[in-house]
PDB file of C-alpha atoms in Angstrom:
ATOM      1  CA  MET A   1      75.577   9.056  -2.106  1.00  0.00           C
ATOM      2  CA  ASN A   2      72.873   9.894  -0.151  1.00  0.00           C
ATOM      3  CA  ASN A   3      69.206   8.816   0.124  1.00  0.00           C
ATOM      4  CA  THR A   4      69.424   5.786  -2.062  1.00  0.00           C
ATOM      5  CA  VAL A   5      67.138   3.568  -0.275  1.00  0.00           C
ATOM      6  CA  LEU A   6      64.398   2.182  -2.454  1.00  0.00           C
ATOM      7  CA  THR A   7      60.667   2.971  -1.598  1.00  0.00           C
ATOM      8  CA  SER A   8      57.326   2.046  -2.666  1.00  0.00           C
ATOM      9  CA  ALA A   9      56.975   5.517  -4.207  1.00  0.00           C
ATOM     10  CA  HIS A  10      60.093   5.041  -6.475  1.00  0.00           C
ATOM     11  CA  ILE A  11      58.621   1.843  -7.885  1.00  0.00           C
ATOM     12  CA  THR A  12      55.221   3.350  -8.293  1.00  0.00           C
ATOM     13  CA  ALA A  13      56.739   6.338 -10.112  1.00  0.00           C
ATOM     14  CA  TYR A  14      58.644   4.004 -12.288  1.00  0.00           C
ATOM     15  CA  THR A  15      55.750   1.992 -13.038  1.00  0.00           C
ATOM     16  CA  ARG A  16      54.115   4.919 -14.384  1.00  0.00           C
ATOM     17  CA  TYR A  17      56.914   5.736 -16.476  1.00  0.00           C
ATOM     18  CA  LEU A  18      56.975   2.413 -18.138  1.00  0.00           C
ATOM     19  CA  ILE A  19      53.427   2.537 -18.999  1.00  0.00           C
ATOM     20  CA  ALA A  20      53.617   6.008 -20.375  1.00  0.00           C
ATOM     21  CA  GLU A  21      56.861   4.672 -22.287  1.00  0.00           C
ATOM     22  CA  GLU A  22      54.044   1.886 -23.783  1.00  0.00           C
ATOM     23  CA  LYS A  23      56.007  -0.925 -22.584  1.00  0.00           C
ATOM     24  CA  ALA A  24      54.064  -4.259 -22.801  1.00  0.00           C
ATOM     25  CA  ALA A  25      52.237  -5.354 -19.742  1.00  0.00           C
ATOM     26  CA  ALA A  26      54.155  -8.671 -19.592  1.00  0.00           C
ATOM     27  CA  THR A  27      57.632  -6.530 -20.063  1.00  0.00           C
ATOM     28  CA  ILE A  28      56.348  -4.333 -17.291  1.00  0.00           C
ATOM     29  CA  GLU A  29      55.301  -7.178 -14.802  1.00  0.00           C
ATOM     30  CA  LYS A  30      58.832  -9.014 -15.440  1.00  0.00           C
ATOM     31  CA  TYR A  31      60.802  -5.742 -14.852  1.00  0.00           C
ATOM     32  CA  LEU A  32      58.844  -5.440 -11.438  1.00  0.00           C
ATOM     33  CA  GLN A  33      59.020  -8.921 -10.278  1.00  0.00           C
ATOM     34  CA  ASP A  34      62.901  -8.579 -10.697  1.00  0.00           C
ATOM     35  CA  ILE A  35      62.981  -5.089  -8.979  1.00  0.00           C
ATOM     36  CA  GLN A  36      61.015  -6.580  -6.280  1.00  0.00           C
ATOM     37  CA  ALA A  37      63.619  -9.544  -5.786  1.00  0.00           C
ATOM     38  CA  PHE A  38      66.319  -6.902  -5.641  1.00  0.00           C
ATOM     39  CA  ILE A  39      64.397  -4.797  -3.095  1.00  0.00           C
ATOM     40  CA  LEU A  40      63.930  -7.992  -0.902  1.00  0.00           C
ATOM     41  CA  TRP A  41      67.595  -8.894  -1.061  1.00  0.00           C
ATOM     42  CA  MET A  42      68.683  -5.340  -0.178  1.00  0.00           C
ATOM     43  CA  ASN A  43      66.133  -5.597   3.177  1.00  0.00           C
ATOM     44  CA  GLY A  44      66.068  -1.841   3.583  1.00  0.00           C
ATOM     45  CA  LYS A  45      69.775  -1.138   2.991  1.00  0.00           C
ATOM     46  CA  GLU A  46      71.254   1.878   0.957  1.00  0.00           C
ATOM     47  CA  VAL A  47      71.737   1.220  -2.902  1.00  0.00           C
ATOM     48  CA  THR A  48      75.132   1.388  -3.689  1.00  0.00           C
ATOM     49  CA  LYS A  49      77.505   0.354  -6.431  1.00  0.00           C
ATOM     50  CA  GLU A  50      78.837  -2.069  -4.300  1.00  0.00           C
ATOM     51  CA  ALA A  51      75.693  -3.367  -3.137  1.00  0.00           C
ATOM     52  CA  ALA A  52      74.630  -3.811  -6.739  1.00  0.00           C
ATOM     53  CA  ILE A  53      77.668  -5.857  -7.582  1.00  0.00           C
ATOM     54  CA  GLN A  54      76.936  -8.247  -4.429  1.00  0.00           C
ATOM     55  CA  TRP A  55      73.605  -8.992  -5.744  1.00  0.00           C
ATOM     56  CA  LYS A  56      75.005  -9.726  -8.963  1.00  0.00           C
ATOM     57  CA  SER A  57      77.504 -11.894  -7.477  1.00  0.00           C
ATOM     58  CA  TYR A  58      74.712 -13.608  -5.553  1.00  0.00           C
ATOM     59  CA  LEU A  59      72.521 -14.539  -8.792  1.00  0.00           C
ATOM     60  CA  VAL A  60      75.741 -15.886 -10.206  1.00  0.00           C
ATOM     61  CA  GLU A  61      76.387 -18.175  -7.121  1.00  0.00           C
ATOM     62  CA  SER A  62      72.970 -19.155  -6.808  1.00  0.00           C
ATOM     63  CA  GLY A  63      73.345 -20.989 -10.153  1.00  0.00           C
ATOM     64  CA  ARG A  64      71.004 -18.960 -12.199  1.00  0.00           C
ATOM     65  CA  ALA A  65      71.752 -18.989 -15.772  1.00  0.00           C
ATOM     66  CA  PRO A  66      73.838 -16.198 -17.142  1.00  0.00           C
ATOM     67  CA  ALA A  67      71.117 -14.749 -19.576  1.00  0.00           C
ATOM     68  CA  THR A  68      68.747 -14.880 -16.541  1.00  0.00           C
ATOM     69  CA  VAL A  69      71.219 -12.878 -14.629  1.00  0.00           C
ATOM     70  CA  ASN A  70      71.816 -10.199 -17.536  1.00  0.00           C
ATOM     71  CA  THR A  71      67.746  -9.923 -17.638  1.00  0.00           C
ATOM     72  CA  LYS A  72      67.593  -9.182 -13.845  1.00  0.00           C
ATOM     73  CA  LEU A  73      70.269  -6.669 -13.964  1.00  0.00           C
ATOM     74  CA  SER A  74      68.594  -4.782 -17.179  1.00  0.00           C
ATOM     75  CA  ALA A  75      65.661  -4.434 -14.952  1.00  0.00           C
ATOM     76  CA  VAL A  76      67.229  -2.809 -11.986  1.00  0.00           C
ATOM     77  CA  ASN A  77      69.720  -0.920 -14.031  1.00  0.00           C
ATOM     78  CA  GLY A  78      66.792   0.617 -15.725  1.00  0.00           C
ATOM     79  CA  LEU A  79      65.357   1.584 -12.621  1.00  0.00           C
ATOM     80  CA  PHE A  80      68.666   3.133 -11.444  1.00  0.00           C
ATOM     81  CA  ARG A  81      68.764   4.894 -14.857  1.00  0.00           C
ATOM     82  CA  TYR A  82      65.156   6.450 -14.050  1.00  0.00           C
ATOM     83  CA  LEU A  83      66.096   7.666 -10.602  1.00  0.00           C
ATOM     84  CA  GLY A  84      69.281   9.181 -11.587  1.00  0.00           C
ATOM     85  CA  TRP A  85      71.415   6.608  -9.583  1.00  0.00           C
ATOM     86  CA  ASN A  86      73.775   6.084 -12.681  1.00  0.00           C
ATOM     87  CA  ASP A  87      76.662   5.229 -10.615  1.00  0.00           C
ATOM     88  CA  CYS A  88      74.918   2.204  -9.186  1.00  0.00           C
ATOM     89  CA  GLN A  89      74.414   0.335 -12.434  1.00  0.00           C
ATOM     90  CA  VAL A  90      76.407  -2.840 -13.077  1.00  0.00           C
ATOM     91  CA  LYS A  91      77.859  -4.486 -15.844  1.00  0.00           C
ATOM     92  CA  PHE A  92      76.138  -7.492 -17.491  1.00  0.00           C
ATOM     93  CA  LEU A  93      77.936 -10.831 -17.650  1.00  0.00           C
ATOM     94  CA  LYS A  94      79.695 -11.557 -20.732  1.00  0.00           C
ATOM     95  CA  VAL A  95      77.906 -14.334 -22.385  1.00  0.00           C
ATOM     96  CA  GLN A  96      79.555 -16.346 -25.450  1.00  0.00           C
ATOM     97  CA  LYS A  97      77.080 -16.420 -28.465  1.00  0.00           C
ATOM     98  CA  ARG A  98      75.549 -19.650 -28.461  1.00  0.00           C
ATOM     99  CA  VAL A  99      75.889 -21.996 -31.575  1.00  0.00           C
ATOM    100  CA  PHE A 100      73.300 -24.694 -30.706  1.00  0.00           C
ATOM    101  CA  ARG A 101      70.152 -25.113 -28.615  1.00  0.00           C
ATOM    102  CA  ASP A 102      69.683 -27.341 -25.554  1.00  0.00           C
ATOM    103  CA  MET A 103      68.184 -30.504 -26.832  1.00  0.00           C
ATOM    104  CA  SER A 104      65.843 -30.611 -23.702  1.00  0.00           C
ATOM    105  CA  ARG A 105      63.945 -27.681 -24.938  1.00  0.00           C
ATOM    106  CA  GLU A 106      63.683 -28.411 -28.818  1.00  0.00           C
ATOM    107  CA  LEU A 107      60.270 -29.115 -29.516  1.00  0.00           C
ATOM    108  CA  THR A 108      60.127 -31.582 -32.908  1.00  0.00           C
ATOM    109  CA  ARG A 109      57.357 -31.409 -35.432  1.00  0.00           C
ATOM    110  CA  GLU A 110      56.156 -34.969 -34.249  1.00  0.00           C
ATOM    111  CA  GLU A 111      56.058 -34.027 -30.725  1.00  0.00           C
ATOM    112  CA  TYR A 112      53.962 -31.015 -31.844  1.00  0.00           C
ATOM    113  CA  LYS A 113      51.706 -33.362 -33.902  1.00  0.00           C
ATOM    114  CA  ARG A 114      51.261 -35.636 -30.717  1.00  0.00           C
ATOM    115  CA  LEU A 115      50.179 -32.093 -28.657  1.00  0.00           C
ATOM    116  CA  LEU A 116      47.487 -31.439 -31.302  1.00  0.00           C
ATOM    117  CA  ASN A 117      46.263 -34.841 -31.165  1.00  0.00           C
ATOM    118  CA  THR A 118      46.026 -35.172 -27.310  1.00  0.00           C
ATOM    119  CA  ALA A 119      44.244 -31.794 -27.181  1.00  0.00           C
ATOM    120  CA  ASP A 120      41.687 -33.008 -29.688  1.00  0.00           C
ATOM    121  CA  SER A 121      41.138 -36.317 -27.942  1.00  0.00           C
ATOM    122  CA  LEU A 122      40.584 -34.447 -24.607  1.00  0.00           C
ATOM    123  CA  ASN A 123      37.951 -32.440 -26.619  1.00  0.00           C
ATOM    124  CA  MET A 124      40.033 -29.207 -25.995  1.00  0.00           C
ATOM    125  CA  GLU A 125      39.478 -28.063 -29.822  1.00  0.00           C
ATOM    126  CA  TRP A 126      40.254 -24.417 -28.597  1.00  0.00           C
ATOM    127  CA  LEU A 127      43.722 -25.501 -27.437  1.00  0.00           C
ATOM    128  CA  ALA A 128      44.342 -27.313 -30.548  1.00  0.00           C
ATOM    129  CA  LEU A 129      43.552 -24.454 -32.879  1.00  0.00           C
ATOM    130  CA  LEU A 130      45.561 -21.941 -30.832  1.00  0.00           C
ATOM    131  CA  MET A 131      48.439 -24.007 -30.820  1.00  0.00           C
ATOM    132  CA  GLU A 132      48.098 -24.347 -34.617  1.00  0.00           C
ATOM    133  CA  THR A 133      47.240 -20.486 -34.750  1.00  0.00           C
ATOM    134  CA  ILE A 134      50.831 -19.733 -33.166  1.00  0.00           C
ATOM    135  CA  CYS A 135      52.742 -22.381 -35.085  1.00  0.00           C
ATOM    136  CA  SER A 136      51.406 -21.608 -38.443  1.00  0.00           C
ATOM    137  CA  THR A 137      51.929 -17.793 -38.165  1.00  0.00           C
ATOM    138  CA  GLY A 138      54.740 -17.187 -35.683  1.00  0.00           C
ATOM    139  CA  ILE A 139      52.882 -14.684 -33.457  1.00  0.00           C
ATOM    140  CA  ARG A 140      53.786 -14.271 -29.862  1.00  0.00           C
ATOM    141  CA  VAL A 141      51.526 -15.502 -27.206  1.00  0.00           C
ATOM    142  CA  SER A 142      50.507 -12.049 -26.331  1.00  0.00           C
ATOM    143  CA  GLU A 143      49.561 -11.443 -29.848  1.00  0.00           C
ATOM    144  CA  VAL A 144      46.592 -14.201 -29.988  1.00  0.00           C
ATOM    145  CA  LYS A 145      44.081 -11.477 -29.011  1.00  0.00           C
ATOM    146  CA  TYR A 146      44.537 -10.046 -32.833  1.00  0.00           C
ATOM    147  CA  ILE A 147      43.158 -13.142 -34.218  1.00  0.00           C
ATOM    148  CA  THR A 148      39.608 -11.953 -34.534  1.00  0.00           C
ATOM    149  CA  ILE A 149      36.651 -12.637 -36.648  1.00  0.00           C
ATOM    150  CA  GLU A 150      37.315  -9.374 -38.505  1.00  0.00           C
ATOM    151  CA  ALA A 151      41.017 -10.797 -39.365  1.00  0.00           C
ATOM    152  CA  LEU A 152      39.453 -14.182 -40.630  1.00  0.00           C
ATOM    153  CA  THR A 153      37.147 -12.059 -42.903  1.00  0.00           C
ATOM    154  CA  THR A 154      40.032 -10.222 -44.501  1.00  0.00           C
ATOM    155  CA  GLY A 155      42.737 -13.021 -44.116  1.00  0.00           C
ATOM    156  CA  ARG A 156      45.052 -10.877 -42.248  1.00  0.00           C
ATOM    157  CA  ALA A 157      45.770  -9.707 -38.651  1.00  0.00           C
ATOM    158  CA  ASP A 158      47.288  -6.234 -37.980  1.00  0.00           C
ATOM    159  CA  ILE A 159      49.179  -6.791 -35.016  1.00  0.00           C
ATOM    160  CA  TYR A 160      50.118  -3.827 -32.737  1.00  0.00           C
ATOM    161  CA  LEU A 161      53.169  -4.217 -30.263  1.00  0.00           C
ATOM    162  CA  LYS A 162      55.817  -2.411 -28.758  1.00  0.00           C
ATOM    163  CA  GLY A 163      54.925   0.757 -30.944  1.00  0.00           C
ATOM    164  CA  LYS A 164      55.086  -1.160 -34.310  1.00  0.00           C
ATOM    165  CA  ILE A 165      52.414  -2.441 -36.270  1.00  0.00           C
ATOM    166  CA  ARG A 166      52.981  -5.443 -38.493  1.00  0.00           C
ATOM    167  CA  THR A 167      50.259  -7.619 -40.807  1.00  0.00           C
ATOM    168  CA  ILE A 168      50.332 -11.429 -40.377  1.00  0.00           C
ATOM    169  CA  LEU A 169      48.894 -13.232 -43.218  1.00  0.00           C
ATOM    170  CA  LEU A 170      46.574 -16.325 -42.149  1.00  0.00           C
ATOM    171  CA  PRO A 171      47.053 -19.459 -44.119  1.00  0.00           C
ATOM    172  CA  SER A 172      43.514 -20.439 -45.843  1.00  0.00           C
ATOM    173  CA  LYS A 173      43.150 -23.449 -44.116  1.00  0.00           C
ATOM    174  CA  LEU A 174      43.744 -22.147 -40.611  1.00  0.00           C
ATOM    175  CA  SER A 175      41.196 -19.251 -41.584  1.00  0.00           C
ATOM    176  CA  ARG A 176      38.621 -21.901 -42.346  1.00  0.00           C
ATOM    177  CA  LYS A 177      38.932 -24.163 -39.204  1.00  0.00           C
ATOM    178  CA  LEU A 178      38.751 -20.926 -37.277  1.00  0.00           C
ATOM    179  CA  LYS A 179      35.405 -19.960 -39.191  1.00  0.00           C
ATOM    180  CA  LYS A 180      33.952 -22.925 -38.270  1.00  0.00           C
ATOM    181  CA  TYR A 181      34.945 -22.982 -34.705  1.00  0.00           C
ATOM    182  CA  ALA A 182      33.652 -19.295 -34.458  1.00  0.00           C
ATOM    183  CA  GLN A 183      30.384 -20.440 -35.947  1.00  0.00           C
ATOM    184  CA  LYS A 184      29.950 -23.382 -33.534  1.00  0.00           C
ATOM    185  CA  LYS A 185      30.885 -21.052 -30.362  1.00  0.00           C
ATOM    186  CA  LYS A 186      28.501 -18.448 -31.759  1.00  0.00           C
ATOM    187  CA  ILE A 187      31.340 -15.696 -31.769  1.00  0.00           C
ATOM    188  CA  VAL A 188      30.237 -13.073 -34.295  1.00  0.00           C
ATOM    189  CA  SER A 189      32.861 -10.460 -33.776  1.00  0.00           C
ATOM    190  CA  GLY A 190      36.120  -9.687 -31.715  1.00  0.00           C
ATOM    191  CA  GLU A 191      38.552 -12.089 -30.616  1.00  0.00           C
ATOM    192  CA  ILE A 192      38.406 -15.616 -31.409  1.00  0.00           C
ATOM    193  CA  TYR A 193      40.048 -17.135 -28.192  1.00  0.00           C
ATOM    194  CA  ARG A 194      38.396 -15.811 -24.977  1.00  0.00           C
ATOM    195  CA  THR A 195      37.123 -17.425 -21.676  1.00  0.00           C
ATOM    196  CA  GLU A 196      33.595 -18.702 -21.262  1.00  0.00           C
ATOM    197  CA  ASN A 197      32.764 -15.118 -19.880  1.00  0.00           C
ATOM    198  CA  GLY A 198      34.200 -13.697 -22.893  1.00  0.00           C
ATOM    199  CA  LYS A 199      37.393 -12.270 -21.636  1.00  0.00           C
ATOM    200  CA  SER A 200      40.885 -12.680 -23.289  1.00  0.00           C
ATOM    201  CA  LEU A 201      42.814 -15.553 -22.407  1.00  0.00           C
ATOM    202  CA  SER A 202      45.762 -14.831 -20.362  1.00  0.00           C
ATOM    203  CA  ARG A 203      49.410 -16.238 -21.164  1.00  0.00           C
ATOM    204  CA  HIS A 204      49.246 -18.085 -17.908  1.00  0.00           C
ATOM    205  CA  GLN A 205      45.725 -19.651 -18.800  1.00  0.00           C
ATOM    206  CA  ILE A 206      47.279 -20.733 -22.342  1.00  0.00           C
ATOM    207  CA  TRP A 207      50.759 -21.963 -20.754  1.00  0.00           C
ATOM    208  CA  LYS A 208      48.987 -24.205 -17.844  1.00  0.00           C
ATOM    209  CA  ALA A 209      46.350 -25.596 -20.577  1.00  0.00           C
ATOM    210  CA  MET A 210      49.679 -26.676 -22.805  1.00  0.00           C
ATOM    211  CA  LYS A 211      51.587 -28.524 -19.716  1.00  0.00           C
ATOM    212  CA  MET A 212      48.320 -30.501 -19.117  1.00  0.00           C
ATOM    213  CA  LEU A 213      49.025 -32.120 -22.359  1.00  0.00           C
ATOM    214  CA  CYS A 214      52.408 -33.262 -21.672  1.00  0.00           C
ATOM    215  CA  SER A 215      51.904 -36.765 -20.076  1.00  0.00           C
ATOM    216  CA  LYS A 216      49.333 -38.005 -22.122  1.00  0.00           C
ATOM    217  CA  ALA A 217      51.072 -36.583 -25.664  1.00  0.00           C
ATOM    218  CA  ASP A 218      54.513 -38.145 -23.954  1.00  0.00           C
ATOM    219  CA  VAL A 219      56.261 -34.863 -24.543  1.00  0.00           C
ATOM    220  CA  GLU A 220      58.698 -33.434 -21.890  1.00  0.00           C
ATOM    221  CA  PRO A 221      57.173 -30.500 -20.105  1.00  0.00           C
ATOM    222  CA  SER A 222      60.457 -28.562 -20.528  1.00  0.00           C
ATOM    223  CA  LYS A 223      59.479 -28.466 -24.362  1.00  0.00           C
ATOM    224  CA  VAL A 224      56.013 -27.716 -24.005  1.00  0.00           C
ATOM    225  CA  PHE A 225      55.330 -23.815 -23.723  1.00  0.00           C
ATOM    226  CA  PRO A 226      53.622 -21.174 -26.105  1.00  0.00           C
ATOM    227  CA  HIS A 227      56.779 -19.363 -27.174  1.00  0.00           C
ATOM    228  CA  ASN A 228      58.368 -22.717 -28.249  1.00  0.00           C
ATOM    229  CA  LEU A 229      55.604 -22.872 -30.997  1.00  0.00           C
ATOM    230  CA  ARG A 230      57.141 -19.540 -32.387  1.00  0.00           C
ATOM    231  CA  HIS A 231      60.496 -21.303 -32.395  1.00  0.00           C
ATOM    232  CA  LEU A 232      59.277 -24.072 -34.415  1.00  0.00           C
ATOM    233  CA  PHE A 233      57.333 -21.858 -36.969  1.00  0.00           C
ATOM    234  CA  ALA A 234      60.828 -20.070 -37.422  1.00  0.00           C
ATOM    235  CA  ALA A 235      62.841 -23.127 -37.983  1.00  0.00           C
ATOM    236  CA  THR A 236      60.338 -24.520 -40.511  1.00  0.00           C
ATOM    237  CA  PHE A 237      60.044 -21.453 -42.261  1.00  0.00           C
ATOM    238  CA  TYR A 238      63.775 -21.083 -42.551  1.00  0.00           C
ATOM    239  CA  HIS A 239      64.489 -24.610 -43.694  1.00  0.00           C
ATOM    240  CA  MET A 240      61.890 -23.821 -46.437  1.00  0.00           C
ATOM    241  CA  THR A 241      63.039 -20.606 -47.806  1.00  0.00           C
ATOM    242  CA  ARG A 242      66.393 -19.779 -46.282  1.00  0.00           C
ATOM    243  CA  ASP A 243      65.142 -15.998 -46.209  1.00  0.00           C
ATOM    244  CA  ILE A 244      66.346 -14.687 -42.796  1.00  0.00           C
ATOM    245  CA  VAL A 245      65.281 -10.971 -43.640  1.00  0.00           C
ATOM    246  CA  LYS A 246      61.565 -12.115 -44.481  1.00  0.00           C
ATOM    247  CA  LEU A 247      61.428 -14.278 -41.463  1.00  0.00           C
ATOM    248  CA  ALA A 248      62.687 -11.303 -39.160  1.00  0.00           C
ATOM    249  CA  ASP A 249      59.804  -9.412 -40.609  1.00  0.00           C
ATOM    250  CA  LEU A 250      56.999 -12.159 -39.967  1.00  0.00           C
ATOM    251  CA  LEU A 251      58.416 -12.499 -36.216  1.00  0.00           C
ATOM    252  CA  GLY A 252      58.447  -8.580 -35.625  1.00  0.00           C
ATOM    253  CA  HIS A 253      62.081  -8.592 -34.964  1.00  0.00           C
ATOM    254  CA  SER A 254      63.865  -5.221 -35.712  1.00  0.00           C
ATOM    255  CA  SER A 255      67.277  -6.911 -35.860  1.00  0.00           C
ATOM    256  CA  VAL A 256      68.434 -10.201 -37.901  1.00  0.00           C
ATOM    257  CA  GLU A 257      70.739 -10.988 -35.036  1.00  0.00           C
ATOM    258  CA  THR A 258      67.768 -11.853 -32.846  1.00  0.00           C
ATOM    259  CA  THR A 259      66.100 -13.852 -35.423  1.00  0.00           C
ATOM    260  CA  ARG A 260      69.354 -15.850 -35.618  1.00  0.00           C
ATOM    261  CA  ILE A 261      68.563 -17.256 -31.982  1.00  0.00           C
ATOM    262  CA  TYR A 262      65.546 -18.795 -33.149  1.00  0.00           C
ATOM    263  CA  LEU A 263      67.347 -20.875 -35.780  1.00  0.00           C
ATOM    264  CA  LEU A 264      70.257 -22.374 -33.598  1.00  0.00           C
ATOM    265  CA  THR A 265      70.603 -26.106 -34.301  1.00  0.00           C
ATOM    266  CA  THR A 266      70.471 -28.696 -31.434  1.00  0.00           C
ATOM    267  CA  GLY A 267      73.374 -30.130 -29.680  1.00  0.00           C
ATOM    268  CA  VAL A 268      72.698 -33.769 -31.491  1.00  0.00           C
ATOM    269  CA  GLU A 269      72.649 -31.845 -35.034  1.00  0.00           C
ATOM    270  CA  HIS A 270      75.845 -30.009 -34.016  1.00  0.00           C
ATOM    271  CA  VAL A 271      77.658 -33.243 -33.293  1.00  0.00           C
ATOM    272  CA  ARG A 272      76.282 -34.796 -36.359  1.00  0.00           C
ATOM    273  CA  GLN A 273      77.865 -31.672 -38.354  1.00  0.00           C
ATOM    274  CA  LEU A 274      81.357 -32.006 -36.485  1.00  0.00           C
ATOM    275  CA  GLU A 275      81.430 -35.737 -37.365  1.00  0.00           C
ATOM    276  CA  ARG A 276      81.023 -35.083 -41.020  1.00  0.00           C
ATOM    277  CA  LEU A 277      84.035 -32.948 -41.133  1.00  0.00           C
ATOM    278  CA  GLY A 278      86.154 -36.307 -41.054  1.00  0.00           C
ATOM    279  CA  LEU A 279      89.139 -34.950 -38.854  1.00  0.00           C
ATOM    280  CA  VAL A 280      89.315 -37.832 -36.566  1.00  0.00           C
ATOM    281  CA  SER A 281      91.045 -40.778 -38.068  1.00  0.00           C
TER     282      SER A 281
END
């Protein structure tokens, strides 16, 4: 195979393609980060199937989690398909389906409450409300921008993401709190959560603000990130309703299998279930 050295022109063209395909901005950013890492590792060499396999081995040997390796391979394989370099694509690692979540990343309801109380004690009302918004609706952090004055008026937010539109109903108590906050901040239209300059909050700004609460709230930083609030919503909703199909709709999942990942029990709970089997004398 000739002329398979990746160039900036390739990346620019691929970026335009991803935008035309209406991929989310965060998704495009992640793809490009992984592709740039591959380019850096290649160091100007010609791309071949053998080189791609070596990079895959490098990722595994460097201690990255299998899921992380597969994410990076997916980004690079997508570029190869776009360029017509199909012979360069590599297979994903086979990962056994997990039956429980890592306890170090399991955010409990009590820890969530401590985070809210800490935000309030630090006069970060916007952050406490934002965490409540994500955790009470199950929206993604990238969907926070759809929580607007207009949504509060109707009690529902129409969210457009990944080519799909879904409607999220806002709990009445949340709506009342957000209306009161908006009046205090003199927000009369548009997004509720914004910077002092009136711009949308970025996921990095939200992530950073949440991490600031960890030490005072006595919650491990590994548990504190926006997506974990979505997990807590999913687990709480399912334990109350046992309706995984409805939950998939609320989370915006096209497959129930994706939703199942959100419902994994912790290792501690899994051991407790094994103990109850009574198979050890």
